[in-house]
Coordinates of C-alpha atoms and ligand atoms in Angstrom, one line a residue:
M1187 CA 0.0 -0.1 0.1
T1188 CA 1.3 3.4 -0.7
E1189 CA 2.7 5.3 2.2
V1190 CA 0.9 8.6 2.9
M1191 CA 2.6 11.4 0.8
E1192 CA 2.4 15.0 1.4
P1193 CA 0.0 16.5 -1.1
T1194 CA 2.0 18.4 -3.8
L1195 CA -0.1 21.5 -3.6
T1196 CA -2.4 23.0 -1.3
P1197 CA -5.8 22.6 -2.8
D1198 CA -8.4 25.3 -2.0
S1199 CA -11.6 23.2 -1.5
S1200 CA -12.6 25.4 1.5
A1201 CA -14.0 27.8 -1.1
G1202 CA -17.7 27.8 -1.0
D1203 CA -20.3 26.9 1.7
A1204 CA -20.6 23.6 3.6
T1205 CA -24.0 22.9 2.0
W1206 CA -22.7 23.2 -1.6
W1207 CA -23.8 19.5 -2.1
R1208 CA -27.6 19.8 -1.3
Q1209 CA -28.8 20.9 -4.7
A1210 CA -25.6 20.1 -6.5
A1211 CA -25.7 19.0 -10.2
V1212 CA -23.2 16.0 -10.1
Y1213 CA -21.6 14.5 -13.2
Q1214 CA -20.3 11.0 -12.7
I1215 CA -17.1 10.2 -14.9
Y1216 CA -16.3 6.5 -15.5
P1217 CA -12.7 7.3 -16.1
R1218 CA -11.9 4.4 -18.3
A1219 CA -14.4 5.6 -20.7
F1220 CA -14.3 9.4 -20.6
A1221 CA -11.1 10.5 -22.6
D1222 CA -7.8 8.5 -23.3
A1223 CA -4.7 11.2 -23.3
D1224 CA -2.0 8.7 -23.8
G1225 CA -3.6 6.4 -26.4
D1226 CA -3.7 3.2 -25.0
G1227 CA -7.4 2.7 -25.6
I1228 CA -8.1 3.4 -21.8
G1229 CA -9.4 6.6 -20.5
D1230 CA -7.2 8.4 -17.9
L1231 CA -6.9 11.3 -15.3
P1232 CA -4.8 13.5 -17.8
G1233 CA -7.8 12.9 -20.3
I1234 CA -10.3 14.3 -17.8
T1235 CA -8.0 17.4 -16.9
A1236 CA -8.0 18.1 -20.5
H1237 CA -11.6 18.3 -20.7
V1238 CA -12.3 20.3 -17.5
P1239 CA -13.4 23.2 -19.9
Y1240 CA -16.1 20.9 -21.3
L1241 CA -17.3 20.2 -17.9
R1242 CA -17.4 23.9 -16.8
E1243 CA -19.1 24.7 -20.1
L1244 CA -21.7 21.8 -19.5
G1245 CA -22.4 23.7 -16.1
V1246 CA -22.0 20.9 -13.5
D1247 CA -21.2 21.7 -9.9
A1248 CA -19.3 18.6 -9.1
V1249 CA -17.7 15.5 -10.5
W1250 CA -18.1 11.9 -9.0
L1251 CA -15.2 10.1 -10.2
S1252 CA -15.7 6.2 -10.4
P1253 CA -12.7 4.3 -9.1
F1254 CA -9.3 5.2 -10.6
Y1255 CA -7.3 3.1 -8.2
P1256 CA -4.9 0.3 -9.0
S1257 CA -7.0 -2.5 -10.2
A1258 CA -6.9 -5.8 -12.4
L1259 CA -10.3 -4.3 -13.5
A1260 CA -12.2 -7.6 -12.8
D1261 CA -15.0 -5.4 -11.9
G1262 CA -14.2 -2.2 -13.9
G1263 CA -12.1 -0.9 -11.0
Y1264 CA -14.5 -1.6 -8.2
D1265 CA -11.7 -4.3 -7.2
V1266 CA -9.2 -2.0 -5.6
D1267 CA -5.7 -3.2 -5.1
D1268 CA -4.5 0.0 -3.3
Y1269 CA -6.8 2.6 -2.0
R1270 CA -4.3 5.2 -1.8
D1271 CA -2.8 5.3 -5.2
V1272 CA -3.7 5.8 -8.8
D1273 CA -3.9 3.0 -11.5
P1274 CA -0.7 3.5 -13.6
R1275 CA -2.6 3.1 -16.9
L1276 CA -4.9 5.9 -15.6
G1277 CA -1.9 8.3 -14.4
T1278 CA -0.1 9.1 -11.1
L1279 CA -1.0 10.8 -7.9
D1280 CA 0.4 14.0 -9.5
D1281 CA -2.1 13.7 -12.2
F1282 CA -4.7 13.3 -9.6
D1283 CA -3.6 16.5 -7.9
A1284 CA -3.5 18.4 -11.2
L1285 CA -7.0 17.3 -11.9
V1286 CA -8.2 18.5 -8.5
A1287 CA -6.5 21.9 -9.0
A1288 CA -8.1 22.2 -12.5
L1289 CA -11.6 21.3 -11.4
H1290 CA -11.3 23.6 -8.4
D1291 CA -10.0 26.4 -10.5
A1292 CA -13.1 25.9 -12.7
G1293 CA -15.4 25.9 -9.6
I1294 CA -16.0 22.2 -9.7
K1295 CA -16.1 20.0 -6.8
L1296 CA -14.7 16.4 -6.7
I1297 CA -16.4 13.3 -5.2
V1298 CA -14.3 10.2 -5.3
D1299 CA -15.7 6.6 -5.2
L1300 CA -14.8 4.4 -2.1
V1301 CA -15.1 0.8 -2.2
P1302 CA -15.0 -0.2 1.3
N1303 CA -17.0 -3.5 1.2
H1304 CA -14.4 -5.5 -0.5
T1305 CA -10.9 -5.2 -1.7
S1306 CA -9.3 -6.8 -5.0
D1307 CA -7.9 -10.2 -4.5
R1308 CA -4.5 -8.6 -5.5
H1309 CA -4.6 -6.1 -2.4
V1310 CA -1.4 -6.8 -0.1
W1311 CA -3.9 -7.7 2.8
F1312 CA -5.6 -10.7 0.7
Q1313 CA -2.2 -11.7 -0.7
E1314 CA -1.1 -11.8 3.1
A1315 CA -4.2 -13.8 4.0
L1316 CA -3.6 -16.5 1.5
R1317 CA -0.2 -17.0 2.7
S1318 CA -0.9 -17.1 6.5
P1319 CA -2.7 -19.9 8.3
K1320 CA -6.1 -20.6 9.4
G1321 CA -7.0 -18.5 12.5
S1322 CA -4.1 -15.9 11.8
P1323 CA -4.6 -12.0 12.1
A1324 CA -4.3 -11.7 8.3
R1325 CA -7.3 -13.8 7.5
D1326 CA -9.3 -12.0 10.2
R1327 CA -9.4 -9.0 7.8
Y1328 CA -11.6 -10.9 5.7
I1329 CA -14.4 -13.5 6.1
F1330 CA -12.9 -17.0 6.0
R1331 CA -14.5 -20.0 7.2
D1332 CA -13.8 -23.8 7.0
G1333 CA -15.3 -25.7 4.3
K1334 CA -17.9 -28.5 5.0
G1335 CA -17.2 -32.2 4.6
P1336 CA -14.0 -34.3 5.9
D1337 CA -11.4 -32.1 3.8
G1338 CA -13.4 -28.9 3.8
A1339 CA -14.2 -29.5 0.1
E1340 CA -17.7 -28.3 0.3
P1341 CA -18.4 -24.4 0.7
P1342 CA -19.3 -23.3 4.1
A1343 CA -22.9 -22.2 2.9
D1344 CA -24.5 -22.4 -0.3
W1345 CA -24.9 -18.6 -0.7
Q1346 CA -25.1 -17.1 -4.3
S1347 CA -23.0 -13.9 -5.2
V1348 CA -24.8 -10.7 -6.5
F1349 CA -23.1 -11.3 -9.8
G1350 CA -24.3 -14.9 -10.0
G1351 CA -22.5 -18.1 -9.0
P1352 CA -21.2 -19.0 -5.6
A1353 CA -20.5 -16.5 -3.0
W1354 CA -17.6 -18.6 -1.5
E1355 CA -14.2 -19.7 -2.8
P1356 CA -11.8 -22.3 -1.7
V1357 CA -8.2 -21.2 -1.0
G1358 CA -6.8 -24.9 -1.0
D1359 CA -6.2 -25.6 2.6
G1360 CA -9.9 -26.5 3.6
Q1361 CA -10.8 -22.6 4.0
W1362 CA -12.8 -20.6 1.9
Y1363 CA -13.5 -16.8 1.5
M1364 CA -16.6 -15.0 1.1
H1365 CA -17.4 -12.5 -1.7
H1366 CA -20.7 -10.7 -2.5
F1367 CA -19.7 -9.7 -5.9
A1368 CA -16.9 -11.4 -8.1
T1369 CA -14.3 -13.9 -6.9
E1370 CA -11.8 -11.4 -7.2
Q1371 CA -13.4 -9.1 -4.7
P1372 CA -13.1 -10.7 -1.1
D1373 CA -15.2 -9.1 1.3
L1374 CA -13.8 -7.3 4.4
N1375 CA -14.4 -8.0 7.9
W1376 CA -15.5 -4.8 9.3
K1377 CA -15.3 -6.0 12.8
N1378 CA -11.7 -5.9 12.4
P1379 CA -10.1 -2.8 13.9
E1380 CA -7.3 -2.5 11.5
V1381 CA -9.8 -2.5 8.7
R1382 CA -11.7 0.2 10.2
A1383 CA -8.5 2.3 11.1
D1384 CA -7.2 1.9 7.6
F1385 CA -10.3 3.3 5.9
L1386 CA -10.2 6.2 8.1
H1387 CA -6.5 6.8 6.8
T1388 CA -7.8 6.7 3.5
L1389 CA -10.7 9.0 4.0
R1390 CA -7.9 11.5 5.3
F1391 CA -5.4 10.8 2.5
W1392 CA -7.9 11.9 -0.1
S1393 CA -9.4 14.6 1.9
D1394 CA -6.0 16.1 2.5
R1395 CA -5.5 16.0 -1.4
G1396 CA -8.5 18.3 -1.7
V1397 CA -11.3 15.8 -2.4
D1398 CA -14.5 17.6 -1.6
G1399 CA -16.8 14.2 -0.8
F1400 CA -16.9 10.5 -1.2
R1401 CA -19.4 8.2 -3.0
V1402 CA -19.6 4.9 -0.8
D1403 CA -19.9 1.7 -2.7
V1404 CA -22.3 -0.9 -1.2
A1405 CA -22.7 1.1 1.9
H1406 CA -25.6 -1.2 3.1
G1407 CA -23.0 -4.3 2.9
L1408 CA -20.2 -3.6 5.2
A1409 CA -21.6 -4.7 8.7
K1410 CA -22.1 -8.4 8.9
D1411 CA -22.9 -10.6 11.6
L1412 CA -21.9 -14.4 11.2
G1413 CA -21.4 -16.9 13.7
E1414 CA -19.6 -20.2 12.8
E1415 CA -22.9 -21.8 11.9
L1416 CA -24.0 -20.1 8.7
P1417 CA -27.6 -19.7 7.5
S1418 CA -28.6 -21.2 4.2
Q1419 CA -29.4 -19.1 1.2
A1420 CA -33.0 -19.8 1.6
E1421 CA -32.9 -18.7 5.3
L1422 CA -31.2 -15.4 4.5
D1423 CA -33.7 -14.8 1.7
A1424 CA -36.4 -15.4 4.5
T1425 CA -35.0 -13.1 6.8
P1426 CA -36.4 -9.7 7.0
R1427 CA -34.0 -6.7 6.4
D1428 CA -35.0 -4.8 9.6
G1429 CA -31.7 -4.1 10.7
N1430 CA -30.8 -7.4 12.1
H1431 CA -30.4 -9.3 8.7
P1432 CA -26.9 -10.9 9.0
L1433 CA -25.4 -9.6 5.6
W1434 CA -27.4 -6.7 4.5
D1435 CA -28.5 -3.1 5.8
R1436 CA -27.7 -3.9 9.5
D1437 CA -28.2 -1.2 12.1
D1438 CA -24.6 -1.5 13.3
V1439 CA -23.3 -0.3 9.9
H1440 CA -24.0 3.2 11.2
D1441 CA -21.4 2.9 13.8
I1442 CA -18.8 2.7 11.0
Y1443 CA -20.1 5.8 9.5
A1444 CA -20.6 7.8 12.6
E1445 CA -16.6 7.3 12.9
W1446 CA -16.3 8.3 9.4
R1447 CA -18.4 11.7 10.2
T1448 CA -15.6 12.5 12.6
V1449 CA -13.0 12.5 9.7
F1450 CA -15.6 14.4 7.5
D1451 CA -16.2 17.0 10.0
S1452 CA -12.4 17.8 10.7
Y1453 CA -12.3 19.5 7.5
D1454 CA -13.6 22.9 6.5
P1455 CA -16.0 22.7 4.9
P1456 CA -16.7 19.2 5.9
R1457 CA -16.2 16.6 3.5
T1458 CA -19.6 15.0 2.2
A1459 CA -20.7 11.6 1.3
V1460 CA -23.3 9.9 -0.5
A1461 CA -24.4 6.3 0.1
E1462 CA -25.1 3.6 -2.4
A1463 CA -27.5 1.7 -0.4
W1464 CA -30.0 -0.5 -1.9
V1465 CA -32.3 -0.7 0.8
A1466 CA -35.9 -0.3 1.6
A1467 CA -37.0 3.4 1.1
D1468 CA -38.1 3.7 4.8
R1469 CA -34.6 2.7 5.9
R1470 CA -32.9 5.1 3.6
A1471 CA -32.7 8.1 5.9
R1472 CA -30.5 6.4 8.1
Y1473 CA -27.7 6.5 5.6
A1474 CA -28.5 10.3 4.9
S1475 CA -28.2 11.1 8.5
A1476 CA -26.1 14.1 9.4
H1477 CA -24.2 11.8 11.9
G1478 CA -23.2 9.4 9.0
L1479 CA -22.9 9.9 5.5
G1480 CA -25.0 12.6 5.0
Q1481 CA -26.7 11.8 1.9
A1482 CA -28.0 8.6 0.1
F1483 CA -28.8 7.9 -3.4
N1484 CA -32.7 7.4 -4.1
F1485 CA -32.8 5.1 -7.2
D1486 CA -36.7 5.3 -7.3
L1487 CA -37.0 7.4 -10.6
L1488 CA -34.3 5.2 -12.1
E1489 CA -36.5 2.2 -11.4
A1490 CA -39.6 3.7 -12.5
D1491 CA -41.4 3.7 -15.9
F1492 CA -42.0 7.1 -17.8
D1493 CA -45.3 7.6 -16.1
A1494 CA -46.8 10.5 -14.5
G1495 CA -48.6 8.8 -11.7
Q1496 CA -45.3 7.0 -10.6
F1497 CA -43.2 10.0 -10.8
R1498 CA -45.5 12.0 -8.7
E1499 CA -45.6 9.5 -6.0
I1500 CA -41.9 9.0 -6.0
I1501 CA -41.2 12.8 -6.0
T1502 CA -43.6 13.4 -3.1
F1503 CA -42.3 10.6 -1.2
N1504 CA -38.6 11.3 -1.5
L1505 CA -38.9 15.1 -0.7
E1506 CA -40.9 14.1 2.7
L1507 CA -38.1 11.5 3.1
A1508 CA -35.2 13.9 2.9
E1509 CA -37.0 16.1 5.4
T1510 CA -36.9 13.5 7.8
S1511 CA -33.1 13.1 7.7
G1512 CA -32.3 16.7 7.2
S1513 CA -30.7 15.8 4.2
S1514 CA -31.3 16.5 0.5
T1515 CA -32.6 13.9 -1.9
T1516 CA -30.8 12.8 -5.1
W1517 CA -32.2 12.1 -8.5
V1518 CA -30.6 9.6 -10.8
F1519 CA -31.7 8.2 -14.1
S1520 CA -28.5 6.8 -15.3
N1521 CA -25.2 5.5 -14.1
H1522 CA -22.6 2.8 -14.9
D1523 CA -24.6 0.0 -13.7
V1524 CA -27.8 0.3 -15.7
V1525 CA -29.3 0.6 -19.1
R1526 CA -29.1 4.1 -20.3
H1527 CA -32.3 6.0 -19.6
A1528 CA -32.8 7.1 -23.4
T1529 CA -33.0 3.1 -24.0
R1530 CA -35.2 2.1 -20.9
Y1531 CA -37.7 4.7 -22.1
G1532 CA -37.9 3.2 -25.7
L1533 CA -38.6 -0.3 -24.2
P1534 CA -42.1 -1.5 -23.3
P1535 CA -42.8 -0.7 -19.8
R1536 CA -41.9 -3.2 -17.1
G1537 CA -44.2 -6.2 -16.5
T1538 CA -45.9 -5.9 -19.6
G1539 CA -44.5 -9.4 -20.7
A1540 CA -43.7 -7.8 -24.1
A1541 CA -40.4 -9.0 -25.6
G1542 CA -37.5 -7.0 -24.1
G1543 CA -39.8 -5.5 -21.6
D1544 CA -38.5 -7.2 -18.5
H1545 CA -35.4 -5.5 -18.1
T1546 CA -35.3 -5.7 -14.4
A1547 CA -33.7 -8.3 -12.5
E1548 CA -33.9 -8.4 -8.9
K1549 CA -31.2 -10.5 -7.2
Q1550 CA -30.2 -10.3 -3.4
G1551 CA -31.4 -6.9 -2.8
K1552 CA -29.1 -5.5 -5.6
R1553 CA -31.1 -4.7 -8.6
W1554 CA -29.5 -4.2 -12.1
L1555 CA -31.5 -3.1 -15.0
L1556 CA -30.4 -5.2 -17.9
S1557 CA -31.8 -5.0 -21.3
G1558 CA -31.3 -8.8 -22.2
G1559 CA -31.4 -7.5 -25.9
T1560 CA -32.8 -4.2 -27.0
E1561 CA -33.7 -4.9 -30.5
P1562 CA -36.1 -4.9 -32.4
V1563 CA -38.4 -3.5 -29.8
L1564 CA -36.3 -0.5 -28.9
Q1565 CA -38.1 2.8 -30.1
R1566 CA -35.0 5.1 -30.1
E1567 CA -36.4 8.3 -31.0
L1568 CA -39.3 8.0 -28.6
G1569 CA -36.8 6.9 -25.7
L1570 CA -34.6 9.8 -26.3
R1571 CA -37.4 12.3 -26.5
R1572 CA -38.8 10.9 -23.1
A1573 CA -35.3 10.9 -21.6
R1574 CA -34.8 14.5 -22.4
A1575 CA -38.2 15.4 -21.0
A1576 CA -37.4 13.2 -17.7
T1577 CA -34.0 15.1 -17.4
L1578 CA -35.4 18.5 -17.9
L1579 CA -38.2 17.7 -15.2
E1580 CA -35.2 16.2 -12.8
L1581 CA -33.2 19.4 -13.1
A1582 CA -36.0 21.5 -12.0
L1583 CA -36.4 19.3 -8.7
P1584 CA -35.0 20.4 -5.5
G1585 CA -32.2 18.3 -4.3
S1586 CA -29.1 17.1 -6.0
S1587 CA -29.2 15.5 -9.7
Y1588 CA -26.6 13.0 -10.6
L1589 CA -26.0 12.8 -14.3
Y1590 CA -23.9 10.0 -16.0
Q1591 CA -21.4 10.9 -18.5
G1592 CA -22.9 10.4 -22.1
E1593 CA -26.4 11.1 -21.0
E1594 CA -25.8 14.8 -22.2
L1595 CA -25.2 13.4 -25.5
G1596 CA -28.4 11.4 -25.5
L1597 CA -26.5 8.4 -25.8
H1598 CA -28.3 5.1 -26.1
E1599 CA -27.2 1.7 -24.6
V1600 CA -24.9 -0.2 -26.9
A1601 CA -26.5 -3.6 -27.0
D1602 CA -24.5 -5.3 -29.5
I1603 CA -21.0 -5.6 -28.0
P1604 CA -19.5 -8.7 -29.4
D1605 CA -19.2 -11.4 -26.4
E1606 CA -15.4 -11.6 -27.0
S1607 CA -15.1 -7.9 -26.2
R1608 CA -17.5 -7.9 -23.0
Q1609 CA -15.8 -7.0 -19.6
D1610 CA -18.4 -7.1 -17.1
P1611 CA -18.1 -10.0 -14.6
T1612 CA -21.9 -10.4 -14.7
F1613 CA -21.8 -11.5 -18.2
F1614 CA -19.3 -14.2 -17.3
R1615 CA -20.8 -15.3 -14.0
S1616 CA -24.4 -15.7 -15.3
P1617 CA -22.8 -17.1 -17.7
G1618 CA -23.8 -15.0 -20.7
I1619 CA -27.4 -14.9 -20.0
E1620 CA -27.3 -11.4 -18.7
I1621 CA -25.3 -9.3 -21.2
G1622 CA -24.1 -7.1 -18.3
R1623 CA -23.3 -3.3 -17.8
D1624 CA -20.7 -2.7 -20.7
G1625 CA -23.4 -1.2 -23.1
C1626 CA -23.4 2.0 -20.8
R1627 CA -19.5 2.0 -20.6
V1628 CA -18.5 2.4 -23.9
P1629 CA -16.1 5.2 -24.4
L1630 CA -17.6 8.9 -25.3
P1631 CA -17.4 10.1 -28.7
W1632 CA -15.9 13.7 -29.0
T1633 CA -15.3 13.9 -32.7
R1634 CA -17.4 12.6 -35.8
E1635 CA -14.3 10.9 -37.2
G1636 CA -11.2 9.3 -35.7
A1637 CA -9.9 5.9 -34.4
S1638 CA -12.2 6.3 -31.3
F1639 CA -14.2 9.3 -32.2
G1640 CA -11.8 11.6 -30.5
F1641 CA -11.7 9.3 -27.2
G1642 CA -7.9 8.7 -27.8
A1643 CA -5.5 8.4 -30.6
G1644 CA -6.0 4.7 -31.1
P1645 CA -9.1 2.4 -30.9
A1646 CA -10.9 2.1 -27.6
D1647 CA -10.7 -0.6 -25.3
L1648 CA -14.3 -1.4 -25.6
P1649 CA -15.6 -1.0 -29.2
Q1650 CA -17.7 1.9 -30.0
P1651 CA -20.5 1.5 -32.5
D1652 CA -20.5 3.7 -35.9
W1653 CA -23.5 5.6 -34.8
F1654 CA -21.5 7.2 -32.1
G1655 CA -20.0 9.7 -34.6
D1656 CA -23.2 11.4 -35.2
L1657 CA -23.5 12.0 -31.4
A1658 CA -20.0 13.2 -30.7
V1659 CA -19.6 16.4 -28.8
E1660 CA -18.2 18.3 -31.9
V1661 CA -21.3 17.5 -33.9
Q1662 CA -23.8 18.6 -31.0
E1663 CA -22.1 21.7 -30.4
Q1664 CA -23.0 23.0 -33.7
D1665 CA -26.6 22.1 -33.2
P1666 CA -28.8 24.4 -31.0
A1667 CA -31.3 21.6 -30.7
S1668 CA -29.0 18.9 -29.7
T1669 CA -29.2 17.2 -26.3
L1670 CA -26.0 18.6 -25.2
A1671 CA -27.1 22.2 -26.1
L1672 CA -30.4 21.2 -24.0
Y1673 CA -28.2 20.2 -21.0
R1674 CA -26.1 23.2 -21.1
R1675 CA -28.8 25.5 -21.1
A1676 CA -30.9 23.6 -18.5
L1677 CA -27.8 23.6 -16.3
A1678 CA -27.2 27.3 -16.7
L1679 CA -30.8 28.2 -16.1
R1680 CA -30.9 25.8 -13.0
R1681 CA -27.9 27.7 -11.5
E1682 CA -29.8 30.9 -11.9
L1683 CA -33.4 29.8 -10.7
Q1684 CA -32.3 27.4 -8.1
T1685 CA -33.7 28.6 -4.7
D1686 CA -34.5 26.8 -1.5
E1687 CA -35.4 23.1 -1.3
T1688 CA -39.2 23.5 -1.7
M1689 CA -41.7 23.1 -4.4
E1690 CA -45.4 22.6 -4.7
W1691 CA -47.6 20.8 -7.2
H1692 CA -49.5 22.8 -9.6
D1693 CA -52.8 21.4 -10.7
T1694 CA -52.9 20.7 -14.3
G1695 CA -56.3 19.0 -14.4
R1696 CA -54.8 15.9 -16.1
D1697 CA -53.2 12.8 -14.8
D1698 CA -50.8 12.5 -17.5
V1699 CA -49.3 16.1 -17.0
L1700 CA -47.4 16.8 -14.2
A1701 CA -46.5 20.5 -13.0
F1702 CA -44.7 21.8 -10.1
R1703 CA -43.4 25.2 -8.9
R1704 CA -40.5 26.4 -7.2
P1705 CA -40.7 29.6 -4.9
N1706 CA -39.3 32.0 -7.7
G1707 CA -41.9 31.4 -10.3
W1708 CA -40.1 28.6 -11.8
L1709 CA -42.5 26.2 -13.2
S1710 CA -41.8 22.9 -14.7
V1711 CA -44.6 21.0 -16.7
T1712 CA -44.2 17.5 -18.1
N1713 CA -46.5 15.8 -20.6
F1714 CA -46.2 12.1 -20.2
G1715 CA -49.0 11.2 -22.4
D1716 CA -49.7 11.7 -26.3
D1717 CA -52.1 14.4 -26.5
V1718 CA -51.0 18.0 -27.2
V1719 CA -52.0 20.1 -24.1
D1720 CA -52.2 23.6 -23.1
L1721 CA -49.5 25.3 -21.2
P1722 CA -50.1 27.5 -18.1
A1723 CA -49.8 31.2 -18.9
G1724 CA -46.2 32.3 -18.5
E1725 CA -42.7 33.0 -20.1
V1726 CA -41.5 29.9 -21.7
L1727 CA -37.7 29.4 -20.8
L1728 CA -36.8 26.0 -22.0
T1729 CA -38.4 23.1 -23.7
S1730 CA -37.2 19.4 -24.1
A1731 CA -38.7 19.5 -27.7
P1732 CA -40.3 22.2 -29.9
L1733 CA -43.7 23.3 -28.8
D1734 CA -46.5 22.7 -31.1
G1735 CA -48.2 26.1 -31.8
G1736 CA -47.6 27.3 -28.3
H1737 CA -48.9 23.9 -26.9
L1738 CA -47.0 21.2 -25.1
P1739 CA -46.7 17.9 -27.1
G1740 CA -46.5 14.6 -25.7
A1741 CA -43.2 13.3 -24.0
T1742 CA -42.0 17.0 -23.5
T1743 CA -41.0 19.1 -20.7
A1744 CA -41.4 22.9 -20.5
W1745 CA -39.7 25.4 -18.0
L1746 CA -41.8 28.7 -17.5
R1747 CA -41.4 31.9 -15.4
V1748 CA -44.8 32.6 -14.0
Ligands
NOJ3284 C1 -21.8 -1.0 -7.0 C2 -21.0 -0.6 -8.2 O1 -21.7 0.6 -8.6 C3 -20.9 -1.7 -9.1 O2 -20.5 -1.1 -10.3 C4 -20.0 -2.6 -8.6 O3 -20.0 -3.6 -9.5 C5 -20.4 -3.1 -7.2 N1 -20.9 -2.0 -6.5 C6 -19.4 -3.9 -6.6 O4 -18.6 -3.1 -6.1

């Protein structure tokens, strides 16, 4: 593991107030697919730094950077070899400092991804555990158990991993280790004091380098309570997730975050955190507590159909919920784990039984939305039109909005990646039944032409489809009706119009049209249906699609000043 190094610069992240995150527009960068400065086919930190002007022009308040740590990429970097270093393929710690400085100079905050539930199997701790005997302190940092049967040749339990396949792996001496995700991602034992101390060290390491906050991976999985006698998978499935489940969403996980909070609050302004916790909505507020991580992802809109009733219920519920924790809510339509929303909205609604419509897979509390093939039922234009309307609605809501790289280009999922190019472990562990998450991780197109459409000098590590060229940044910058132009305008207006965290529903007299008003006369109206409808009186500021003779067509949002 890298020793603590003095930061090479004194980043000024104390600029701004302590509540900057409450209504921030946060742009997620999946670094390997953003921009490749050195032409090796993999995006890198200098590639991001070179595009800070793009981010500034886009108008985002913060960047969330997915893992950039040394990793074998068994799970896209969520298998971390060293929490306090940069993957040499992505750059160096100096490159990281340069990125922080460039972002801060542009007035953009930086949130980094922290992966505390598991390390990679190449982490020095795990390598030491493999070399060390049963019962050793090195094995105690992970979750080892004896196998069943005379030689321990049978797994200690029949648990299935979130990615498919068994959750226990033998190490050759009768013992097995537990992994919620891929075999290369052994789960840490958070009862071990050394594990706890080391993560406090990591939080300080990045905070000292100027990082403004952390996105906490699998935040509901760290605390586990396992005796020697393990329950079966069926017993686990039957156990309620009420805070006492042996594996998920345990109440005592919050003791860990209370410790982290002391680190966050030792900085000025306090470092922030957002929990990735797939828990029942009524348990989310615990993660968002000011005594813990402070904010938690709300994936409810991401899981909803493009439907006025569903949106209204979710928005009302989450705004009330955020109030109970004193946090602000978070809106998300797309990220690196799910089918892009332009594509989801072009597929039949869930549960219709139509081919391709069942794109939700629910497994062990982790829900991945998987397309399972998007042709020929995908209605590309309709999907994008709805996505633009949904995003405009999202950006008018109180709370933070998390945007995923490429959605500002209106990118669709790339469904037809050849099997031999696929990288996601869910594809290999299912095996091949689920196409996995590579389709939303294809490197971005910056230019119409070029080996990788301007992503880098050579071909991209994950193949890009031909249609990416027409959606390149360079192309969309020339087109005032492009999705990029819409995002830029919306984010700029949002900065101007954003006020306190309140809104009220405005009666539209129709079930398929939702309108809400912010305190300063900012009114957002979305027509989820097909009919052309009247707009309320007011000045039209922005629309997600052209109006029809001054009226609001289907699958369109308008922002008005009233
Ligand atoms: C959630 C991350 O978003 C996902 O990409 C990853 O595979 C799992 N956690 C395991 O780290």
